[in-house]
Coordinates of C-alpha atoms in Angstrom, one line a residue:
M15 CA 2.6 21.0 -81.4
A16 CA 1.3 24.5 -81.6
A17 CA -1.1 25.6 -78.9
A18 CA -4.7 25.8 -80.0
R19 CA -5.8 29.3 -81.1
Q20 CA -8.2 30.8 -78.7
A21 CA -11.5 32.3 -80.0
K22 CA -11.5 36.0 -79.9
V23 CA -14.0 37.4 -77.5
F24 CA -15.5 40.8 -78.2
D25 CA -18.5 43.0 -77.3
P26 CA -20.6 43.6 -80.4
F27 CA -22.2 46.6 -78.8
E28 CA -19.0 48.5 -78.6
R29 CA -18.9 51.3 -81.1
R30 CA -15.9 50.1 -82.9
E31 CA -17.3 46.6 -83.3
I32 CA -20.6 48.0 -84.6
K33 CA -18.7 49.9 -87.2
K34 CA -17.1 46.7 -88.3
L35 CA -20.3 44.8 -88.4
V36 CA -22.1 47.6 -90.4
A37 CA -19.2 47.6 -92.8
E38 CA -19.6 43.8 -93.3
F39 CA -23.3 43.5 -93.4
G40 CA -24.7 46.9 -94.1
S41 CA -27.6 48.7 -92.4
P42 CA -30.1 48.8 -91.0
L43 CA -28.7 46.0 -88.8
L44 CA -30.2 44.1 -85.9
I45 CA -27.5 42.9 -83.6
V46 CA -28.4 40.1 -81.1
D47 CA -25.7 39.2 -78.6
C48 CA -26.3 35.6 -77.4
E49 CA -23.6 36.1 -74.8
R50 CA -25.9 38.6 -73.1
I51 CA -28.9 36.2 -73.5
R52 CA -26.7 33.6 -71.8
R53 CA -25.6 36.1 -69.0
Q54 CA -29.2 37.2 -68.3
Y55 CA -30.5 33.7 -68.1
R56 CA -27.8 32.6 -65.8
Q57 CA -28.3 35.6 -63.5
L58 CA -32.0 34.8 -63.2
R59 CA -31.3 31.1 -62.7
R60 CA -29.0 32.0 -59.7
A61 CA -31.7 34.4 -58.3
L62 CA -34.4 31.6 -58.6
P63 CA -32.5 28.4 -58.2
R64 CA -35.5 26.1 -57.7
V65 CA -37.5 27.5 -60.7
D66 CA -37.5 26.1 -64.2
L67 CA -37.3 29.1 -66.6
H68 CA -39.4 29.1 -69.6
Y69 CA -38.1 31.7 -71.9
A70 CA -41.1 33.7 -73.5
L71 CA -40.3 34.0 -77.1
K72 CA -42.6 37.0 -77.6
P73 CA -40.1 39.8 -77.3
L74 CA -37.4 38.2 -79.4
P75 CA -38.4 35.0 -81.3
H76 CA -35.0 34.5 -83.0
P77 CA -33.6 31.0 -83.7
A78 CA -30.2 31.9 -82.2
V79 CA -31.9 33.1 -78.9
V80 CA -34.0 29.9 -78.7
S81 CA -30.9 27.7 -79.3
T82 CA -28.9 29.6 -76.6
I83 CA -31.7 29.0 -74.1
V84 CA -31.9 25.3 -74.8
E85 CA -28.1 25.0 -74.7
E86 CA -28.4 26.4 -71.1
G87 CA -30.9 23.8 -70.2
G88 CA -33.8 26.2 -70.3
F89 CA -37.4 25.6 -71.3
L90 CA -39.8 27.6 -73.6
D91 CA -42.9 29.6 -73.3
L92 CA -44.9 29.8 -76.6
A93 CA -47.9 31.9 -77.5
T94 CA -48.4 31.5 -81.3
T95 CA -48.4 28.8 -83.9
G96 CA -45.5 30.6 -85.5
E97 CA -43.4 30.1 -82.3
V98 CA -44.5 26.5 -82.2
E99 CA -43.3 26.0 -85.7
L100 CA -40.1 27.9 -85.0
V101 CA -39.0 25.7 -82.0
A102 CA -40.1 22.6 -84.0
R103 CA -37.7 23.5 -86.8
L104 CA -35.0 23.7 -84.2
G105 CA -35.6 20.3 -83.0
V106 CA -36.8 21.3 -79.6
D107 CA -38.9 18.7 -77.8
G108 CA -42.5 20.0 -77.3
E109 CA -42.4 18.5 -73.7
R110 CA -39.9 21.3 -72.8
C111 CA -42.5 24.0 -73.9
I112 CA -45.8 25.4 -72.5
H113 CA -48.5 27.4 -74.5
T114 CA -49.6 30.4 -72.5
H115 CA -51.7 32.5 -74.8
P116 CA -55.0 33.0 -72.9
I117 CA -57.2 32.7 -75.9
K118 CA -56.6 30.1 -78.6
R119 CA -58.1 28.9 -81.8
D120 CA -58.6 25.1 -82.2
A121 CA -56.0 25.4 -85.0
D122 CA -53.5 26.7 -82.6
I123 CA -54.2 23.9 -80.0
R124 CA -54.1 21.4 -82.8
A125 CA -50.7 22.6 -84.2
A126 CA -49.2 22.7 -80.7
V127 CA -50.3 19.3 -79.8
A128 CA -49.0 17.9 -83.0
R129 CA -45.6 19.2 -82.1
G130 CA -45.7 17.6 -78.7
V131 CA -46.8 20.5 -76.5
R132 CA -49.0 19.3 -73.7
V133 CA -49.4 22.0 -71.2
F134 CA -51.7 25.1 -71.9
V135 CA -53.0 27.9 -69.9
A136 CA -56.7 28.7 -69.5
D137 CA -58.8 31.0 -67.3
N138 CA -62.5 30.5 -68.1
P139 CA -65.1 27.7 -68.9
D140 CA -65.3 28.6 -72.6
E141 CA -61.5 28.2 -73.0
L142 CA -61.6 24.9 -71.1
R143 CA -64.2 23.5 -73.5
K144 CA -61.7 23.9 -76.4
F145 CA -59.5 21.2 -74.9
V146 CA -62.2 18.5 -74.6
P147 CA -61.4 17.0 -78.1
Y148 CA -57.8 16.4 -77.0
G149 CA -58.5 14.3 -74.0
D150 CA -55.5 13.0 -72.1
R151 CA -53.0 14.6 -74.7
V152 CA -53.3 18.0 -72.9
E153 CA -53.0 19.4 -69.4
V154 CA -53.9 22.9 -68.2
L155 CA -52.5 25.6 -65.9
L156 CA -55.4 27.7 -64.6
R157 CA -54.6 31.3 -64.6
V158 CA -55.4 33.3 -61.6
S159 CA -55.6 37.2 -61.6
Y160 CA -53.7 39.3 -59.1
R161 CA -54.0 42.9 -60.0
S162 CA -50.8 45.0 -60.2
P163 CA -51.6 48.6 -61.0
G164 CA -47.9 49.6 -60.5
A165 CA -46.6 47.4 -63.3
V166 CA -45.9 48.9 -66.8
S167 CA -48.6 46.5 -68.0
D168 CA -51.0 45.0 -65.6
L169 CA -51.8 41.8 -67.5
S170 CA -54.2 40.7 -64.8
R171 CA -56.4 43.5 -65.7
K172 CA -57.7 41.4 -68.6
F173 CA -56.6 37.9 -68.0
G174 CA -57.0 35.3 -65.2
C175 CA -59.9 34.3 -63.0
D176 CA -60.4 35.8 -59.6
P177 CA -59.0 33.7 -56.9
E178 CA -62.4 32.9 -55.4
Q179 CA -63.4 31.5 -58.8
L180 CA -60.5 29.1 -59.1
L181 CA -62.0 26.1 -57.4
P182 CA -65.3 26.2 -59.4
L183 CA -63.1 26.5 -62.6
A184 CA -61.0 23.5 -61.5
R185 CA -64.1 21.5 -60.8
R186 CA -65.5 22.3 -64.2
A187 CA -62.1 21.1 -65.8
H188 CA -62.4 18.0 -63.8
D189 CA -66.0 17.4 -65.0
L190 CA -64.9 17.9 -68.6
G191 CA -62.2 15.3 -68.2
I192 CA -59.4 17.9 -68.4
T193 CA -56.2 17.3 -66.3
V194 CA -55.5 20.3 -64.1
R195 CA -51.6 20.3 -63.8
G196 CA -51.5 23.4 -61.7
L197 CA -51.9 27.2 -61.5
S198 CA -50.4 30.2 -63.2
F199 CA -50.4 33.9 -62.7
H200 CA -48.6 36.9 -64.2
V201 CA -48.3 40.1 -62.1
G202 CA -47.5 42.3 -65.2
S203 CA -44.6 43.6 -67.1
Q204 CA -41.7 45.5 -65.3
A205 CA -43.0 44.8 -61.8
P206 CA -41.9 47.7 -59.5
D207 CA -41.3 45.4 -56.6
P208 CA -41.7 41.7 -55.7
G209 CA -44.6 42.2 -53.3
K210 CA -47.2 41.2 -55.8
H211 CA -45.3 38.0 -56.7
V212 CA -45.2 37.1 -53.1
E213 CA -48.8 37.8 -52.5
A214 CA -49.8 35.7 -55.5
I215 CA -47.5 32.7 -54.4
E216 CA -49.0 32.7 -50.9
S217 CA -52.5 32.8 -52.3
C218 CA -51.8 30.0 -54.9
R219 CA -50.3 27.9 -52.2
G220 CA -53.7 27.7 -50.4
L221 CA -55.5 27.2 -53.8
L222 CA -53.3 24.3 -54.9
A223 CA -53.8 22.6 -51.5
A224 CA -57.6 23.0 -51.7
A225 CA -57.8 21.7 -55.3
A226 CA -55.6 18.8 -54.3
R227 CA -57.9 17.9 -51.3
E228 CA -60.7 17.8 -53.7
K229 CA -58.8 15.5 -56.0
L230 CA -59.3 17.9 -59.0
G231 CA -56.0 17.0 -60.6
P232 CA -52.3 16.6 -59.9
C233 CA -52.1 20.3 -59.0
D234 CA -48.3 20.0 -58.6
T235 CA -47.1 22.9 -60.7
L236 CA -47.1 26.7 -60.2
D237 CA -46.2 29.1 -62.9
I238 CA -45.2 32.4 -61.4
G239 CA -45.0 34.2 -64.8
G240 CA -42.5 37.0 -65.5
G241 CA -42.4 40.7 -64.8
F242 CA -38.7 40.8 -63.7
P243 CA -37.6 44.2 -64.3
I244 CA -34.6 45.6 -66.4
D245 CA -32.9 49.0 -66.8
Y246 CA -34.8 51.7 -68.8
S247 CA -34.9 55.3 -67.9
Q248 CA -34.5 54.2 -64.3
R249 CA -32.2 51.5 -62.8
A250 CA -33.9 48.3 -62.0
P251 CA -33.1 46.5 -58.7
E252 CA -30.4 43.9 -58.8
I253 CA -32.2 40.7 -59.7
G254 CA -30.9 38.7 -56.8
Y255 CA -32.2 41.4 -54.4
F256 CA -35.4 41.7 -56.2
C257 CA -36.0 37.8 -56.1
A258 CA -35.1 37.3 -52.4
P259 CA -38.7 37.8 -51.1
I260 CA -39.9 35.5 -54.0
R261 CA -37.4 32.8 -53.0
A262 CA -38.6 33.0 -49.4
A263 CA -42.3 32.6 -50.5
L264 CA -41.4 29.7 -52.7
A265 CA -39.6 28.0 -49.8
E266 CA -43.0 27.7 -48.2
L267 CA -44.5 25.6 -51.0
P268 CA -44.8 21.9 -50.6
K269 CA -41.7 20.0 -52.1
R270 CA -44.0 18.2 -54.6
V271 CA -44.8 21.5 -56.4
R272 CA -42.8 22.2 -59.4
V273 CA -42.2 26.0 -60.0
I274 CA -41.8 27.4 -63.4
A275 CA -41.5 31.1 -64.7
E276 CA -41.9 32.9 -68.0
P277 CA -39.1 35.5 -68.3
G278 CA -39.1 37.3 -71.6
R279 CA -38.0 40.9 -71.5
Y280 CA -35.6 40.2 -68.7
I281 CA -33.6 37.8 -70.9
A282 CA -34.0 39.4 -74.3
G283 CA -34.3 43.2 -73.5
P284 CA -30.6 43.9 -72.9
A285 CA -29.4 41.6 -75.6
A286 CA -30.4 43.3 -78.9
I287 CA -30.0 46.7 -80.6
V288 CA -30.9 48.1 -84.0
I289 CA -28.1 50.0 -85.8
F290 CA -28.3 52.1 -89.0
A291 CA -25.8 54.3 -90.7
S292 CA -26.7 57.8 -92.1
D293 CA -24.7 60.7 -93.3
R294 CA -24.1 61.8 -89.7
G295 CA -22.7 58.4 -88.8
L296 CA -24.0 55.6 -86.7
A297 CA -27.3 55.7 -84.9
G298 CA -28.7 53.0 -82.6
A299 CA -31.8 52.1 -80.7
F300 CA -32.0 49.5 -77.9
S301 CA -35.1 47.3 -78.2
S302 CA -36.9 49.6 -75.8
N303 CA -36.4 52.8 -77.8
V304 CA -37.5 54.4 -81.1
L305 CA -35.8 54.8 -84.4
R306 CA -35.7 58.6 -84.9
E307 CA -33.7 59.2 -88.1
S308 CA -34.5 57.8 -91.5
E309 CA -38.0 56.7 -92.3
Q310 CA -36.9 54.9 -95.3
L311 CA -34.5 52.8 -93.5
Y312 CA -37.1 52.2 -90.8
H313 CA -39.7 51.0 -93.3
S314 CA -37.1 48.6 -94.9
L315 CA -36.3 47.2 -91.5
V316 CA -39.9 46.4 -90.2
Q317 CA -41.7 45.8 -93.5
N318 CA -41.2 42.1 -93.4
L319 CA -41.3 41.4 -89.7
P320 CA -43.6 38.7 -88.6
Q321 CA -45.2 41.1 -86.1
F322 CA -47.8 43.7 -86.8
V323 CA -46.2 47.2 -86.9
F324 CA -47.7 50.5 -87.3
R325 CA -47.2 54.3 -86.6
K326 CA -49.8 57.0 -85.9
D327 CA -49.5 60.8 -85.6
R328 CA -50.9 62.7 -82.6
A329 CA -54.4 63.0 -84.2
G330 CA -54.4 59.2 -84.4
R331 CA -54.0 58.9 -88.1
F332 CA -52.0 56.0 -89.4
T333 CA -48.8 57.2 -91.0
F334 CA -47.2 53.7 -91.6
V335 CA -48.3 50.0 -91.5
N336 CA -46.3 47.0 -92.4
D337 CA -47.7 44.3 -94.7
N338 CA -48.7 42.0 -91.9
F339 CA -50.7 44.6 -90.1
A340 CA -52.5 45.4 -93.3
A341 CA -53.1 41.8 -94.1
S342 CA -54.6 41.3 -90.7
L343 CA -57.3 44.0 -91.5
R344 CA -57.7 42.5 -95.0
R345 CA -56.8 45.9 -96.5
A346 CA -54.0 47.3 -98.7
P347 CA -51.6 49.5 -96.7
A348 CA -52.6 52.6 -98.9
D349 CA -56.1 52.0 -97.7
I350 CA -55.1 52.4 -94.0
I351 CA -52.7 55.3 -94.3
G352 CA -54.4 58.6 -93.2
R353 CA -57.3 56.7 -91.5
T354 CA -57.9 56.4 -87.7
D355 CA -59.0 53.5 -85.6
A356 CA -62.6 54.7 -85.9
D357 CA -62.4 54.0 -89.6
L358 CA -61.1 50.4 -89.1
F359 CA -62.4 49.0 -85.9
P360 CA -65.7 48.7 -84.0
S361 CA -66.6 51.9 -82.1
E362 CA -66.0 50.5 -78.6
L363 CA -62.6 49.0 -79.6
A364 CA -61.6 52.2 -81.4
A365 CA -62.4 54.3 -78.4
K366 CA -60.3 52.1 -76.2
F367 CA -57.4 52.3 -78.5
R368 CA -57.6 56.1 -78.7
D369 CA -57.8 56.4 -74.9
D370 CA -54.7 54.3 -74.6
D371 CA -52.9 56.5 -77.3
E372 CA -53.7 59.7 -75.5
R373 CA -52.5 58.3 -72.2
I374 CA -49.2 57.1 -73.7
M375 CA -48.5 60.4 -75.4
A376 CA -49.5 62.5 -72.3
A377 CA -47.2 60.4 -70.1
G378 CA -44.4 59.9 -72.6
Q379 CA -44.1 56.3 -71.3
P380 CA -44.5 53.0 -73.3
L381 CA -47.5 50.7 -72.6
E382 CA -47.7 46.9 -73.0
T383 CA -50.9 44.9 -72.7
E384 CA -52.9 42.2 -74.2
E385 CA -55.5 43.8 -76.5
P386 CA -58.4 42.6 -78.5
T387 CA -57.9 43.1 -82.3
A388 CA -60.7 42.5 -84.8
L389 CA -59.7 40.1 -87.5
G390 CA -62.4 39.9 -90.1
E391 CA -65.4 38.9 -88.2
S392 CA -63.6 37.4 -85.2
V393 CA -61.7 38.9 -82.4
Q394 CA -58.2 37.7 -81.3
F395 CA -56.1 38.9 -78.4
V396 CA -52.5 39.9 -79.1
H397 CA -49.6 41.2 -77.0
L398 CA -49.3 44.8 -78.0
A399 CA -46.5 47.3 -77.2
K400 CA -47.0 51.1 -77.9
I401 CA -44.1 53.5 -77.7
P402 CA -44.2 57.3 -77.9
L403 CA -42.5 58.7 -81.0
R404 CA -40.4 61.9 -80.7
D405 CA -38.9 64.3 -83.2
A406 CA -35.3 65.5 -83.1
S407 CA -36.2 68.1 -80.4
G408 CA -37.7 65.4 -78.2
A409 CA -41.3 66.4 -78.7
I410 CA -43.9 63.7 -78.9
V411 CA -45.3 63.5 -82.4
G412 CA -47.1 60.2 -82.3
L413 CA -46.6 56.6 -81.4
Q414 CA -45.5 53.2 -82.7
G415 CA -47.2 49.9 -82.0
I416 CA -45.8 46.4 -82.4
A417 CA -48.0 43.4 -81.8

């Protein structure tokens, strides 16, 4: 009997393979390498062997990526109703998911609960009250803030309660009949070193013990967030070396405490590239970079993305918005182009956006943050990435935002 034919293994990011893929599928072309997803997941799993990894869908909510993580035995971190519906379509049990958006509408909670998601994150009394109608169908992780100014995006600048406010918040949850499953924190994106993780773990160890003594809930879960760095313009530390102090800190936790994490960028960042063909040949952009060549191809690529996408010039005028961004402001794209934030948002919010834009363009570095965005008469918080745009000479000519 003839030997079984082995599947051919190839690297889709090699130039010759990219050419074949473009010839077959055309361009612009998003290439996602699930073997790299798998490799990144396994590397972090080895670096944090007692931690259950919940892949954060935000950076790359692609069905193939989600399926790969589930095949590896991983869990999922959701932040939108769209992500809840995506994993439901893939048949993922909601019990394998947590919902970590810090501010949720009742519709978001209701949709997640209907799909079997039980664990949510909250950091203030107003957010806790939203869970009262759901009784014992939900549990919360109370988010604690540990500032990390050295991170690319210091998420604790906006989210999480101060450590000294944790016990009063847990008491409030208990009084409302809401189960406190445990605590969570997020030291920010692209952490420069593991010191802030260690500090937060040691602090949360004491807070979990104090809450358990008061019988405020099971208090048996600690979510250590993400922030695990990858290579950009500078090499990131090897992940095993980076996580060594984190492993040591986790070893001091009681055995009853389940530890989870929310890696997103670390798993997805090295695993996707965008390619398009022009008269000068192939051009590519890794997920952290900017498409610099054809505006027409760029527009066709991002027009129908589920995210909000926009571009501004150095003066802050919008030069491009995709349909989803325009719809969020209840305007036609043509009514946004040429306008500034001051024309579209409340003055305080517009000033904040403009200050961020100036800082990004002056530093020439990307910024990720959770930002308030006015939607009609309400305010919703979204995860926002802003990246400086450069012309062919490398000069910064504006910025791009994706939320």
